[in-house]
Amino acid sequence: MKSKRLNTLTNGVVKSNPTFRLVLGTCPTLAVTTQALNGLAMGAAVTFVLLCSNVMISLLKKLIPDRVRIPAYVVIIATFVTVVQMVMRKWMSPLYEALGVFLPLIVVNCIILARAEAFASCNPVLDSALDGLGMGFGFTLSLTFIGMVREFLGSGSFFGIPVGSLGNVSMSIFIMPAGGFLVYGTLMALVNYLTRLAEERKIRMGSHHEKGEKEAKQ
Amino acid sequence: MRKSLGFEIFMTALVLVVIAGVAGALLGLVNHFTYISEEELFAGKATAVYSGELKKYELSGLNDEVEYSSGNILSVYVPTDPAQDTYVLVAEGEGAFKGTLRLLVNITDGAIVKIAKYEANETPGLGSKALDESYFKKFYGTTITKQFEGYAFEAQSANVSEIAAVTGATKSSTAVKNAVNAAIKWYQVRVLGGASV
């Protein structure tokens, strides 16, 4: 049981990473990752909304009539997004401005709706919370990573801190949409390659292990 | 047990109304704690251009008789201390990468002394280069006279000051220039009483 819970948590980070494996929420991914900090903030906002909406929907799953479940989910998600927006506007004004329209657009972020529909609506509260946390964490990690690469190549800085005089030879294309696609695609290929490598190794080790067991029996 | 259709519709509506009601109440509560009025928002940002206390400059028909080409003045603030000849303007410039951008322009004793970003959403690392103090500095110090025609990337007459756009941020530079020119125009018409056409 414990390992199953842990699996739910790590599922969103590695195996079903929303950005690199499920390719969900691509629009904000490409738009806000011009800087690592923006990616991190967007990820944190999505994680909060995902966690809260998953818990709420899981709690209300028996109460919400099947026919109107999507409008009900959207109302719940929109509420939490508005809370995030209000809090960010008050205390994190520069980030609020940097994320711009993509903050309210979290309402229709497909990761959140997909998790609500596919997981939270048919799983217990604790599992849904873990799923939301894992998925959100995976999203944050991916966005921050893409942002780091784009910021480093495009403006020669690391989390807003200039790296030497690298800013003078930076390649602006990486900050523009085309560069976003380039970085996203390359990183996705890399992540998929590494995941496959790890899986193959696991299978090989598994069969080796089985073979060893059989030989021992004989 | 079969429920009637009417009952089902009633329950559906009830659940939706209850969810919306609870959500609305929650948002009202959060709003109560996080609400910032336009004045507070302005006061927080205005410290970048003026350190003293400011009050809104009450002027009927703020933009009457001022003809802007590609900008606008949204509001004007003056120090609470009447001895100071300072105007802090919220100026809007067109032509930015994402529509318009807004700047705070401090005009003291007839010259632009300080500019700061008020509301702008330019691309970090690209357009944001034109929203940096190092670019704003180029506008500082010019005394605004009735003859002054503002800033341009290519000066066509002696009354126009030439200013270069930031490399890689041409659109944002244009919008900054337009906002500053709007501030200059407003100052000429509403304070100096007339402007060159």
Short mmCIF file of C-alpha atoms in Angstrom, two decimals:
data_model
loop_
_atom_site.label_atom_id
_atom_site.label_comp_id
_atom_site.label_asym_id
_atom_site.label_seq_id
_atom_site.Cartn_x
_atom_site.Cartn_y
_atom_site.Cartn_z
CA MET A 1 0.00 0.00 0.00
CA LYS A 2 2.79 2.36 0.98
CA SER A 3 4.73 1.69 -2.21
CA LYS A 4 1.55 2.27 -4.23
CA ARG A 5 1.16 5.69 -2.65
CA LEU A 6 4.79 6.50 -3.37
CA ASN A 7 4.20 5.39 -6.94
CA THR A 8 1.28 7.81 -7.25
CA LEU A 9 3.53 10.60 -6.06
CA THR A 10 6.50 9.87 -8.32
CA ASN A 11 4.32 8.99 -11.31
CA GLY A 12 3.89 12.64 -12.25
CA VAL A 13 7.54 13.46 -11.82
CA VAL A 14 9.12 10.76 -13.96
CA LYS A 15 6.90 8.20 -15.67
CA SER A 16 3.99 10.47 -16.59
CA ASN A 17 5.75 13.82 -16.49
CA PRO A 18 3.05 16.18 -17.80
CA THR A 19 5.45 18.22 -19.91
CA PHE A 20 7.89 15.70 -21.34
CA ARG A 21 5.88 12.46 -21.34
CA LEU A 22 2.19 13.45 -21.58
CA VAL A 23 2.89 16.67 -23.53
CA LEU A 24 0.11 18.52 -21.70
CA GLY A 25 -0.06 22.24 -21.01
CA THR A 26 2.34 23.10 -23.82
CA CYS A 27 1.01 26.62 -24.28
CA PRO A 28 2.08 28.06 -20.91
CA THR A 29 5.20 25.90 -21.07
CA LEU A 30 6.46 27.65 -24.19
CA ALA A 31 5.17 31.08 -23.26
CA VAL A 32 6.49 31.63 -19.75
CA THR A 33 9.83 29.81 -19.85
CA THR A 34 11.81 32.77 -21.18
CA GLN A 35 13.25 32.98 -17.67
CA ALA A 36 13.83 30.22 -15.14
CA LEU A 37 12.14 32.16 -12.34
CA ASN A 38 8.98 32.64 -14.41
CA GLY A 39 8.88 28.91 -15.08
CA LEU A 40 9.29 28.18 -11.39
CA ALA A 41 6.52 30.62 -10.44
CA MET A 42 4.15 29.23 -13.06
CA GLY A 43 4.91 25.69 -11.87
CA ALA A 44 4.28 26.63 -8.25
CA ALA A 45 0.97 28.28 -9.15
CA VAL A 46 -0.14 25.23 -11.13
CA THR A 47 0.95 22.88 -8.32
CA PHE A 48 -1.13 24.78 -5.78
CA VAL A 49 -4.20 24.78 -8.02
CA LEU A 50 -3.70 21.12 -8.94
CA LEU A 51 -3.37 20.03 -5.31
CA CYS A 52 -6.39 22.03 -4.11
CA SER A 53 -8.65 21.15 -7.02
CA ASN A 54 -7.73 17.45 -6.86
CA VAL A 55 -8.54 17.30 -3.14
CA MET A 56 -11.76 19.26 -3.59
CA ILE A 57 -12.97 17.22 -6.55
CA SER A 58 -12.10 13.97 -4.83
CA LEU A 59 -14.08 15.08 -1.77
CA LEU A 60 -17.09 16.11 -3.84
CA LYS A 61 -16.97 13.30 -6.40
CA LYS A 62 -20.06 11.55 -5.05
CA LEU A 63 -21.97 14.81 -4.71
CA ILE A 64 -21.37 16.21 -8.19
CA PRO A 65 -23.91 14.86 -10.70
CA ASP A 66 -22.19 13.11 -13.59
CA ARG A 67 -23.84 15.23 -16.28
CA VAL A 68 -22.58 18.56 -14.98
CA ARG A 69 -19.22 17.42 -13.67
CA ILE A 70 -17.14 19.48 -16.13
CA PRO A 71 -18.79 22.84 -15.27
CA ALA A 72 -18.50 21.95 -11.59
CA TYR A 73 -14.78 21.15 -11.99
CA VAL A 74 -14.18 24.38 -13.88
CA VAL A 75 -15.86 26.42 -11.15
CA ILE A 76 -13.70 24.74 -8.50
CA ILE A 77 -10.49 25.19 -10.52
CA ALA A 78 -11.32 28.80 -11.40
CA THR A 79 -11.84 29.59 -7.71
CA PHE A 80 -8.36 28.40 -6.78
CA VAL A 81 -6.78 30.14 -9.78
CA THR A 82 -8.40 33.41 -8.73
CA VAL A 83 -7.08 32.93 -5.19
CA VAL A 84 -3.55 32.47 -6.62
CA GLN A 85 -4.02 35.54 -8.78
CA MET A 86 -5.15 37.72 -5.88
CA VAL A 87 -2.30 36.58 -3.65
CA MET A 88 0.31 37.06 -6.38
CA ARG A 89 -1.00 40.52 -7.26
CA LYS A 90 -0.73 41.61 -3.65
CA TRP A 91 2.63 40.13 -2.67
CA MET A 92 4.46 39.15 -5.86
CA SER A 93 3.61 41.99 -8.21
CA PRO A 94 6.62 41.62 -10.61
CA LEU A 95 5.92 37.91 -11.10
CA TYR A 96 2.22 38.62 -11.52
CA GLU A 97 3.07 41.00 -14.35
CA ALA A 98 5.61 38.64 -15.91
CA LEU A 99 3.14 35.74 -16.09
CA GLY A 100 0.44 38.03 -17.44
CA VAL A 101 -2.46 36.33 -19.14
CA PHE A 102 -1.07 32.83 -18.54
CA LEU A 103 -1.96 33.01 -14.86
CA PRO A 104 -5.75 33.21 -15.39
CA LEU A 105 -5.37 30.73 -18.24
CA ILE A 106 -4.44 28.04 -15.67
CA VAL A 107 -8.22 27.58 -15.40
CA VAL A 108 -8.26 25.79 -18.73
CA ASN A 109 -4.85 24.16 -18.31
CA CYS A 110 -5.31 20.65 -19.62
CA ILE A 111 -3.11 19.07 -16.92
CA ILE A 112 -5.50 20.20 -14.20
CA LEU A 113 -8.67 19.23 -16.06
CA ALA A 114 -7.10 15.92 -17.12
CA ARG A 115 -6.12 15.01 -13.55
CA ALA A 116 -9.54 16.03 -12.26
CA GLU A 117 -11.30 13.89 -14.84
CA ALA A 118 -8.90 10.94 -14.97
CA PHE A 119 -7.73 10.66 -11.39
CA ALA A 120 -9.43 12.78 -8.73
CA SER A 121 -12.96 11.90 -9.83
CA CYS A 122 -12.41 8.18 -9.13
CA ASN A 123 -9.77 8.02 -6.38
CA PRO A 124 -9.67 8.68 -2.62
CA VAL A 125 -8.67 12.08 -1.25
CA LEU A 126 -5.14 11.24 -0.09
CA ASP A 127 -4.22 9.58 -3.39
CA SER A 128 -5.64 12.53 -5.32
CA ALA A 129 -3.60 14.94 -3.21
CA LEU A 130 -0.43 12.93 -3.84
CA ASP A 131 -1.21 12.75 -7.55
CA GLY A 132 -1.74 16.51 -7.70
CA LEU A 133 1.46 17.14 -5.80
CA GLY A 134 3.49 14.78 -7.99
CA MET A 135 2.08 16.09 -11.25
CA GLY A 136 2.57 19.69 -10.14
CA PHE A 137 6.10 18.97 -9.03
CA GLY A 138 6.89 17.32 -12.36
CA PHE A 139 5.45 20.31 -14.22
CA THR A 140 7.42 22.78 -12.08
CA LEU A 141 10.64 20.83 -12.54
CA SER A 142 10.21 20.68 -16.32
CA LEU A 143 9.30 24.37 -16.65
CA THR A 144 12.19 25.50 -14.48
CA PHE A 145 14.57 23.30 -16.44
CA ILE A 146 13.39 24.60 -19.83
CA GLY A 147 13.51 28.14 -18.45
CA MET A 148 17.06 27.64 -17.21
CA VAL A 149 18.27 26.43 -20.60
CA ARG A 150 16.46 29.17 -22.52
CA GLU A 151 17.56 31.92 -20.15
CA PHE A 152 21.17 30.74 -20.19
CA LEU A 153 21.38 30.52 -23.97
CA GLY A 154 19.11 33.46 -24.74
CA SER A 155 20.12 36.12 -22.24
CA GLY A 156 23.26 34.70 -20.69
CA SER A 157 21.96 34.64 -17.13
CA PHE A 158 21.05 32.12 -14.45
CA PHE A 159 17.85 32.90 -12.49
CA GLY A 160 18.24 36.57 -13.44
CA ILE A 161 21.90 36.76 -12.38
CA PRO A 162 24.19 37.53 -15.35
CA VAL A 163 26.86 34.88 -15.92
CA GLY A 164 30.06 36.82 -16.61
CA SER A 165 29.80 38.79 -19.83
CA LEU A 166 27.83 36.00 -21.51
CA GLY A 167 24.95 38.46 -22.03
CA ASN A 168 26.92 40.09 -24.86
CA VAL A 169 27.08 36.91 -26.94
CA SER A 170 23.64 35.51 -26.06
CA MET A 171 21.45 34.05 -28.78
CA SER A 172 18.15 35.91 -28.62
CA ILE A 173 16.37 33.25 -30.68
CA PHE A 174 16.15 31.04 -27.59
CA ILE A 175 13.95 33.62 -25.88
CA MET A 176 11.68 33.87 -28.90
CA PRO A 177 8.96 31.26 -29.62
CA ALA A 178 11.04 29.40 -32.22
CA GLY A 179 13.83 28.85 -29.71
CA GLY A 180 11.22 27.71 -27.19
CA PHE A 181 10.12 24.93 -29.54
CA LEU A 182 13.75 24.00 -30.24
CA VAL A 183 14.65 23.68 -26.56
CA TYR A 184 11.40 21.91 -25.70
CA GLY A 185 11.82 19.36 -28.51
CA THR A 186 15.46 18.69 -27.74
CA LEU A 187 14.83 18.25 -24.03
CA MET A 188 11.84 16.01 -24.71
CA ALA A 189 13.97 13.78 -26.94
CA LEU A 190 16.67 13.66 -24.28
CA VAL A 191 14.24 12.83 -21.47
CA ASN A 192 12.55 10.13 -23.56
CA TYR A 193 15.91 8.62 -24.47
CA LEU A 194 17.04 8.52 -20.85
CA THR A 195 13.72 7.06 -19.70
CA ARG A 196 13.90 4.32 -22.32
CA LEU A 197 17.48 3.56 -21.39
CA ALA A 198 16.48 3.24 -17.74
CA GLU A 199 13.50 1.00 -18.61
CA GLU A 200 15.59 -1.29 -20.80
CA ARG A 201 18.16 -1.60 -18.07
CA LYS A 202 15.43 -2.45 -15.59
CA ILE A 203 14.02 -5.16 -17.88
CA ARG A 204 17.45 -6.63 -18.53
CA MET A 205 18.24 -6.68 -14.84
CA GLY A 206 14.82 -8.16 -14.12
CA SER A 207 15.26 -11.04 -16.59
CA HIS A 208 18.76 -11.61 -15.34
CA HIS A 209 17.40 -11.78 -11.83
CA GLU A 210 14.68 -14.27 -12.88
CA LYS A 211 17.21 -16.41 -14.68
CA GLY A 212 19.35 -16.48 -11.56
CA GLU A 213 16.36 -17.55 -9.47
CA LYS A 214 15.47 -20.38 -11.88
CA GLU A 215 19.03 -21.65 -11.89
CA ALA A 216 19.08 -21.61 -8.14
CA LYS A 217 15.87 -23.68 -8.02
CA GLN A 218 17.31 -26.28 -10.34
CA MET B 1 -35.28 3.26 -6.46
CA ARG B 2 -35.86 5.39 -9.55
CA LYS B 3 -35.64 9.09 -9.08
CA SER B 4 -37.88 11.29 -11.17
CA LEU B 5 -36.37 13.54 -13.83
CA GLY B 6 -37.58 16.64 -12.05
CA PHE B 7 -35.85 15.64 -8.85
CA GLU B 8 -32.63 14.93 -10.72
CA ILE B 9 -32.66 18.34 -12.43
CA PHE B 10 -33.37 20.02 -9.11
CA MET B 11 -30.46 18.24 -7.41
CA THR B 12 -28.11 19.10 -10.28
CA ALA B 13 -29.00 22.75 -10.10
CA LEU B 14 -28.78 22.75 -6.33
CA VAL B 15 -25.29 21.22 -6.30
CA LEU B 16 -24.04 23.72 -8.88
CA VAL B 17 -25.53 26.66 -6.99
CA VAL B 18 -24.04 25.47 -3.69
CA ILE B 19 -20.58 25.03 -5.28
CA ALA B 20 -20.76 28.46 -6.90
CA GLY B 21 -21.96 30.01 -3.63
CA VAL B 22 -19.17 28.48 -1.56
CA ALA B 23 -16.60 29.46 -4.21
CA GLY B 24 -17.93 33.01 -4.27
CA ALA B 25 -17.80 33.30 -0.48
CA LEU B 26 -14.21 32.01 -0.43
CA LEU B 27 -13.15 34.47 -3.10
CA GLY B 28 -14.84 37.32 -1.27
CA LEU B 29 -12.92 36.44 1.88
CA VAL B 30 -9.56 36.22 0.05
CA ASN B 31 -10.31 39.47 -1.77
CA HIS B 32 -10.95 41.18 1.56
CA PHE B 33 -7.38 40.42 2.64
CA THR B 34 -5.57 40.91 -0.64
CA TYR B 35 -7.37 43.86 -2.19
CA ILE B 36 -5.13 46.67 -3.40
CA SER B 37 -6.70 49.86 -4.67
CA GLU B 38 -5.29 51.71 -7.68
CA GLU B 39 -3.96 54.37 -5.27
CA GLU B 40 -2.02 51.81 -3.22
CA LEU B 41 -0.68 50.19 -6.37
CA PHE B 42 0.46 53.58 -7.60
CA ALA B 43 1.99 54.59 -4.26
CA GLY B 44 4.01 51.36 -4.19
CA LYS B 45 5.47 51.99 -7.61
CA ALA B 46 5.78 55.78 -7.44
CA THR B 47 8.63 55.56 -4.92
CA ALA B 48 10.82 54.61 -7.90
CA VAL B 49 10.47 58.11 -9.36
CA TYR B 50 9.62 60.34 -6.41
CA SER B 51 10.43 59.85 -2.74
CA GLY B 52 7.92 62.26 -1.21
CA GLU B 53 4.19 62.01 -0.74
CA LEU B 54 2.04 62.46 -3.83
CA LYS B 55 -1.58 63.30 -4.37
CA LYS B 56 -3.71 63.05 -7.45
CA TYR B 57 -3.69 66.22 -9.53
CA GLU B 58 -7.36 67.08 -9.81
CA LEU B 59 -7.82 68.55 -13.22
CA SER B 60 -11.05 68.60 -15.15
CA GLY B 61 -10.49 67.34 -18.67
CA LEU B 62 -7.03 65.94 -18.10
CA ASN B 63 -6.24 65.53 -21.76
CA ASP B 64 -8.27 68.41 -23.21
CA GLU B 65 -6.56 70.18 -26.08
CA VAL B 66 -3.61 67.78 -25.95
CA GLU B 67 -3.16 65.98 -29.25
CA TYR B 68 -1.12 62.85 -28.86
CA SER B 69 0.23 60.98 -31.85
CA SER B 70 0.92 57.58 -30.32
CA GLY B 71 0.59 57.83 -26.59
CA ASN B 72 -1.66 58.96 -23.78
CA ILE B 73 -1.58 60.33 -20.26
CA LEU B 74 -3.66 58.28 -17.84
CA SER B 75 -3.24 60.26 -14.65
CA VAL B 76 -1.09 62.98 -13.12
CA TYR B 77 0.14 63.29 -9.54
CA VAL B 78 1.73 66.23 -7.75
CA PRO B 79 3.53 66.44 -4.39
CA THR B 80 1.42 67.28 -1.36
CA ASP B 81 4.01 69.97 -0.68
CA PRO B 82 2.90 72.83 -2.99
CA ALA B 83 6.36 74.46 -3.00
CA GLN B 84 7.69 71.77 -5.31
CA ASP B 85 7.35 72.07 -9.06
CA THR B 86 7.01 68.35 -9.74
CA TYR B 87 4.59 66.39 -11.88
CA VAL B 88 4.49 62.60 -11.88
CA LEU B 89 2.69 61.30 -14.92
CA VAL B 90 1.42 57.85 -15.77
CA ALA B 91 2.18 57.83 -19.49
CA GLU B 92 1.11 55.18 -21.96
CA GLY B 93 3.06 54.49 -25.14
CA GLU B 94 1.81 52.59 -28.17
CA GLY B 95 3.85 50.27 -30.34
CA ALA B 96 5.11 47.88 -27.67
CA PHE B 97 5.55 44.20 -28.43
CA LYS B 98 2.40 43.41 -26.47
CA GLY B 99 0.32 46.47 -27.34
CA THR B 100 1.05 49.32 -24.97
CA LEU B 101 3.29 49.89 -21.99
CA ARG B 102 3.00 52.37 -19.15
CA LEU B 103 5.72 54.45 -17.58
CA LEU B 104 6.00 56.81 -14.65
CA VAL B 105 7.60 60.06 -15.71
CA ASN B 106 8.78 62.62 -13.17
CA ILE B 107 9.02 66.14 -14.58
CA THR B 108 10.60 68.52 -12.07
CA ASP B 109 11.36 72.19 -12.78
CA GLY B 110 10.52 71.69 -16.44
CA ALA B 111 12.85 68.77 -17.06
CA ILE B 112 12.48 65.01 -17.08
CA VAL B 113 14.44 63.80 -14.08
CA LYS B 114 13.29 60.24 -13.58
CA ILE B 115 11.46 57.50 -15.49
CA ALA B 116 10.38 54.09 -14.22
CA LYS B 117 8.34 51.17 -15.46
CA TYR B 118 4.71 51.27 -14.33
CA GLU B 119 3.00 48.48 -16.22
CA ALA B 120 4.76 46.60 -18.98
CA ASN B 121 4.87 43.01 -20.04
CA GLU B 122 7.72 42.90 -22.54
CA THR B 123 9.70 39.72 -23.18
CA PRO B 124 12.33 39.24 -20.46
CA GLY B 125 15.81 39.50 -21.91
CA LEU B 126 14.61 41.11 -25.13
CA GLY B 127 12.08 43.93 -24.88
CA SER B 128 12.87 44.34 -21.20
CA LYS B 129 16.22 45.88 -22.20
CA ALA B 130 14.35 49.05 -23.18
CA LEU B 131 12.70 49.18 -19.73
CA ASP B 132 15.99 49.48 -17.94
CA GLU B 133 17.34 52.51 -16.08
CA SER B 134 20.28 52.60 -18.52
CA TYR B 135 17.88 53.38 -21.38
CA PHE B 136 15.65 55.73 -19.38
CA LYS B 137 18.75 57.76 -18.46
CA LYS B 138 19.05 58.93 -22.06
CA PHE B 139 15.82 60.91 -21.65
CA TYR B 140 16.88 62.66 -18.43
CA GLY B 141 17.83 66.29 -18.21
CA THR B 142 16.18 67.79 -21.28
CA THR B 143 14.38 71.02 -20.41
CA ILE B 144 10.91 71.02 -21.95
CA THR B 145 10.20 74.22 -23.84
CA LYS B 146 7.19 75.07 -25.97
CA GLN B 147 9.29 74.54 -29.09
CA PHE B 148 10.59 71.10 -28.13
CA GLU B 149 9.05 68.44 -30.35
CA GLY B 150 10.14 65.44 -28.33
CA TYR B 151 12.28 62.44 -29.12
CA ALA B 152 12.66 60.53 -32.37
CA PHE B 153 14.90 57.72 -33.61
CA GLU B 154 15.84 59.95 -36.52
CA ALA B 155 15.78 63.68 -35.87
CA GLN B 156 14.18 65.60 -38.73
CA SER B 157 14.44 69.10 -37.26
CA ALA B 158 16.52 71.01 -34.75
CA ASN B 159 13.73 70.87 -32.15
CA VAL B 160 13.74 67.09 -32.04
CA SER B 161 16.18 65.15 -29.87
CA GLU B 162 17.57 62.03 -31.44
CA ILE B 163 17.64 58.85 -29.41
CA ALA B 164 18.74 55.38 -30.47
CA ALA B 165 16.56 52.32 -30.00
CA VAL B 166 17.95 49.45 -27.94
CA THR B 167 19.27 46.66 -30.16
CA GLY B 168 16.86 43.73 -30.11
CA ALA B 169 14.17 45.80 -28.44
CA THR B 170 13.09 48.18 -31.19
CA LYS B 171 9.37 47.85 -30.49
CA SER B 172 9.71 48.36 -26.75
CA SER B 173 12.05 51.30 -27.36
CA THR B 174 9.44 52.81 -29.65
CA ALA B 175 6.76 52.47 -27.00
CA VAL B 176 9.03 54.00 -24.33
CA LYS B 177 9.80 56.91 -26.65
CA ASN B 178 6.08 57.37 -27.41
CA ALA B 179 5.18 57.39 -23.72
CA VAL B 180 7.87 59.98 -22.94
CA ASN B 181 6.72 62.12 -25.87
CA ALA B 182 3.14 61.96 -24.58
CA ALA B 183 4.36 63.18 -21.19
CA ILE B 184 6.26 66.02 -22.86
CA LYS B 185 3.21 66.99 -24.92
CA TRP B 186 0.96 67.03 -21.87
CA TYR B 187 3.44 69.18 -19.95
CA GLN B 188 3.70 71.65 -22.81
CA VAL B 189 -0.05 72.07 -23.20
CA ARG B 190 -1.31 71.84 -19.63
CA VAL B 191 1.60 73.40 -17.71
CA LEU B 192 3.46 75.64 -20.14
CA GLY B 193 0.25 76.52 -21.94
CA GLY B 194 0.80 75.68 -25.56
CA ALA B 195 2.94 73.50 -27.72
CA SER B 196 4.61 73.59 -31.08
CA VAL B 197 2.45 71.90 -33.68
#
